[in-house]
């Protein structure tokens, strides 16, 4: 673990959603998407992952040893497979920057940009999923990666 021995509890702040919903869509970013309340759902997924992992305990901000802060910078929905010019499969990616700050001295314990969680889903057939279900899978993947980076530096 990369965490100091005195860090046993963490508070997960609601991430800031930095996705710009007002910018004009160009060719490069035509698959960027804005999703209301993504930051709240992501916080819930990270808190669930902290419980599942078991290395840290969740605490309120005043009593936590460390605070996890973050910014959502991208939510992308990229087409992967077409049939008769209709998209059959998409990849959803959520990209964020994270920072773990020690509450006692405000020292940054861990910081990383462009942490990505993703998943693919089919829009038709036996493996069909809704975008919401796929988004939940992408948030689970992202929260797993965040906690693994913090706890195991992996």
Short mmCIF file of C-alpha atoms in Angstrom, two decimals:
data_model
loop_
_atom_site.label_atom_id
_atom_site.label_comp_id
_atom_site.label_asym_id
_atom_site.label_seq_id
_atom_site.Cartn_x
_atom_site.Cartn_y
_atom_site.Cartn_z
CA UNK A 1 0.00 0.00 0.00
CA UNK A 2 1.15 3.55 -0.71
CA UNK A 3 -0.86 4.99 2.15
CA UNK A 4 0.77 6.02 5.43
CA UNK A 5 -0.09 3.79 8.40
CA UNK A 6 -2.16 6.54 10.02
CA UNK A 7 -4.61 6.69 7.06
CA UNK A 8 -7.39 4.22 7.84
CA UNK A 9 -10.50 6.22 6.93
CA UNK A 10 -11.47 8.18 3.85
CA UNK A 11 -14.17 10.62 2.91
CA UNK A 12 -15.22 10.58 -0.75
CA UNK A 13 -16.18 14.06 -1.91
CA UNK A 14 -18.70 14.38 -4.72
CA UNK A 15 -16.54 14.85 -7.80
CA UNK A 16 -16.78 18.08 -9.78
CA UNK A 17 -18.35 17.53 -13.18
CA UNK A 18 -16.11 19.49 -15.58
CA UNK A 19 -17.80 18.28 -18.74
CA UNK A 20 -18.60 21.37 -20.79
CA UNK A 21 -22.16 21.02 -22.08
CA UNK A 22 -21.99 24.34 -23.90
CA UNK A 23 -19.06 23.73 -26.21
CA UNK A 24 -19.59 23.21 -29.90
CA UNK A 25 -19.24 19.65 -31.06
CA UNK A 26 -16.43 19.01 -33.52
CA UNK A 27 -15.31 15.88 -35.33
CA UNK A 28 -12.83 14.94 -32.59
CA UNK A 29 -15.29 15.26 -29.72
CA UNK A 30 -18.58 14.40 -31.40
CA UNK A 31 -19.04 11.43 -29.11
CA UNK A 32 -18.62 13.34 -25.85
CA UNK A 33 -21.77 13.21 -23.78
CA UNK A 34 -23.12 15.02 -20.73
CA UNK A 35 -25.03 12.99 -18.18
CA UNK A 36 -26.90 14.76 -15.33
CA UNK A 37 -25.94 13.57 -11.82
CA UNK A 38 -22.98 11.55 -13.10
CA UNK A 39 -20.85 12.96 -10.27
CA UNK A 40 -23.32 11.77 -7.62
CA UNK A 41 -23.60 8.28 -9.11
CA UNK A 42 -19.81 8.05 -9.40
CA UNK A 43 -19.36 9.02 -5.74
CA UNK A 44 -21.80 6.28 -4.75
CA UNK A 45 -19.89 3.74 -6.86
CA UNK A 46 -16.56 4.74 -5.25
CA UNK A 47 -18.02 4.53 -1.74
CA UNK A 48 -19.36 1.04 -2.56
CA UNK A 49 -15.91 0.06 -3.84
CA UNK A 50 -14.24 1.28 -0.62
CA UNK A 51 -16.62 -0.97 1.34
CA UNK A 52 -15.95 -3.91 -0.97
CA UNK A 53 -12.16 -3.45 -0.93
CA UNK A 54 -11.97 -3.31 2.87
CA UNK A 55 -8.55 -1.60 3.18
CA UNK A 56 -10.11 1.74 4.12
CA UNK A 57 -13.25 2.68 5.95
CA UNK A 58 -15.62 5.43 4.83
CA UNK A 59 -16.01 8.34 7.26
CA UNK A 60 -17.57 11.78 7.26
CA UNK A 61 -15.33 14.65 6.23
CA UNK A 62 -14.63 15.93 9.76
CA UNK A 63 -13.39 12.62 11.13
CA UNK A 64 -11.72 11.07 8.05
CA UNK A 65 -7.94 10.66 7.87
CA UNK A 66 -7.97 11.51 4.16
CA UNK A 67 -10.32 13.03 1.57
CA UNK A 68 -10.66 11.77 -1.99
CA UNK A 69 -11.39 14.63 -4.39
CA UNK A 70 -11.87 14.45 -8.13
CA UNK A 71 -13.05 15.98 -11.38
CA UNK A 72 -14.90 14.24 -14.16
CA UNK A 73 -13.31 15.50 -17.36
CA UNK A 74 -14.90 13.30 -20.01
CA UNK A 75 -17.81 10.98 -20.65
CA UNK A 76 -17.51 9.42 -24.09
CA UNK A 77 -19.75 7.12 -26.07
CA UNK A 78 -17.74 5.80 -29.02
CA UNK A 79 -19.27 3.55 -31.69
CA UNK A 80 -17.28 0.33 -32.16
CA UNK A 81 -19.29 -1.85 -34.53
CA UNK A 82 -21.77 -1.09 -37.29
CA UNK A 83 -24.19 -3.20 -39.29
CA UNK A 84 -25.97 -1.57 -42.25
CA UNK A 85 -24.80 1.84 -40.99
CA UNK A 86 -26.50 1.28 -37.63
CA UNK A 87 -24.31 1.18 -34.51
CA UNK A 88 -24.37 -2.28 -32.95
CA UNK A 89 -21.77 -1.77 -30.20
CA UNK A 90 -20.53 1.22 -28.21
CA UNK A 91 -17.72 1.84 -25.74
CA UNK A 92 -18.54 4.13 -22.82
CA UNK A 93 -15.58 5.79 -21.10
CA UNK A 94 -15.50 8.03 -18.04
CA UNK A 95 -12.28 9.97 -17.45
CA UNK A 96 -11.40 11.83 -14.28
CA UNK A 97 -8.57 13.30 -12.25
CA UNK A 98 -8.24 12.28 -8.61
CA UNK A 99 -6.43 13.55 -5.54
CA UNK A 100 -6.18 12.00 -2.07
CA UNK A 101 -5.39 14.60 0.59
CA UNK A 102 -4.27 13.93 4.17
CA UNK A 103 -6.65 15.76 6.53
CA UNK A 104 -4.03 16.37 9.23
CA UNK A 105 -1.49 18.33 7.18
CA UNK A 106 -3.27 18.87 3.83
CA UNK A 107 -0.46 16.97 2.12
CA UNK A 108 -1.37 15.32 -1.19
CA UNK A 109 -0.93 11.57 -0.71
CA UNK A 110 -1.79 10.58 -4.25
CA UNK A 111 -2.73 12.42 -7.41
CA UNK A 112 -3.37 11.25 -10.95
CA UNK A 113 -4.98 12.67 -14.08
CA UNK A 114 -6.87 10.75 -16.77
CA UNK A 115 -7.97 7.75 -14.76
CA UNK A 116 -10.36 5.95 -17.10
CA UNK A 117 -13.14 3.46 -16.53
CA UNK A 118 -14.89 1.93 -19.49
CA UNK A 119 -17.10 -0.83 -20.80
CA UNK A 120 -18.61 -1.90 -24.08
CA UNK A 121 -22.22 -2.73 -24.78
CA UNK A 122 -24.37 -4.00 -27.64
CA UNK A 123 -27.54 -2.20 -28.69
CA UNK A 124 -29.15 -5.30 -30.22
CA UNK A 125 -29.06 -9.08 -29.89
CA UNK A 126 -28.74 -11.42 -26.91
CA UNK A 127 -25.96 -9.34 -25.29
CA UNK A 128 -28.04 -6.14 -25.52
CA UNK A 129 -27.75 -3.65 -22.65
CA UNK A 130 -29.15 -0.22 -21.98
CA UNK A 131 -26.80 2.74 -21.91
CA UNK A 132 -27.65 3.26 -18.23
CA UNK A 133 -26.67 -0.32 -17.38
CA UNK A 134 -23.43 0.07 -19.34
CA UNK A 135 -22.74 3.39 -17.60
CA UNK A 136 -23.08 1.64 -14.23
CA UNK A 137 -20.53 -0.95 -15.41
CA UNK A 138 -18.16 1.84 -16.51
CA UNK A 139 -18.52 3.58 -13.12
CA UNK A 140 -17.79 0.27 -11.36
CA UNK A 141 -14.68 -0.17 -13.51
CA UNK A 142 -13.56 3.41 -12.79
CA UNK A 143 -14.16 3.11 -9.04
CA UNK A 144 -12.22 -0.20 -8.97
CA UNK A 145 -9.30 1.45 -10.77
CA UNK A 146 -9.34 4.49 -8.44
CA UNK A 147 -9.35 2.42 -5.25
CA UNK A 148 -6.70 0.02 -6.62
CA UNK A 149 -4.45 2.99 -7.47
CA UNK A 150 -4.87 4.46 -4.00
CA UNK A 151 -4.56 1.25 -2.03
CA UNK A 152 -2.19 -0.81 -4.15
CA UNK A 153 -0.59 1.84 -6.42
CA UNK A 154 -1.56 -0.35 -9.35
#
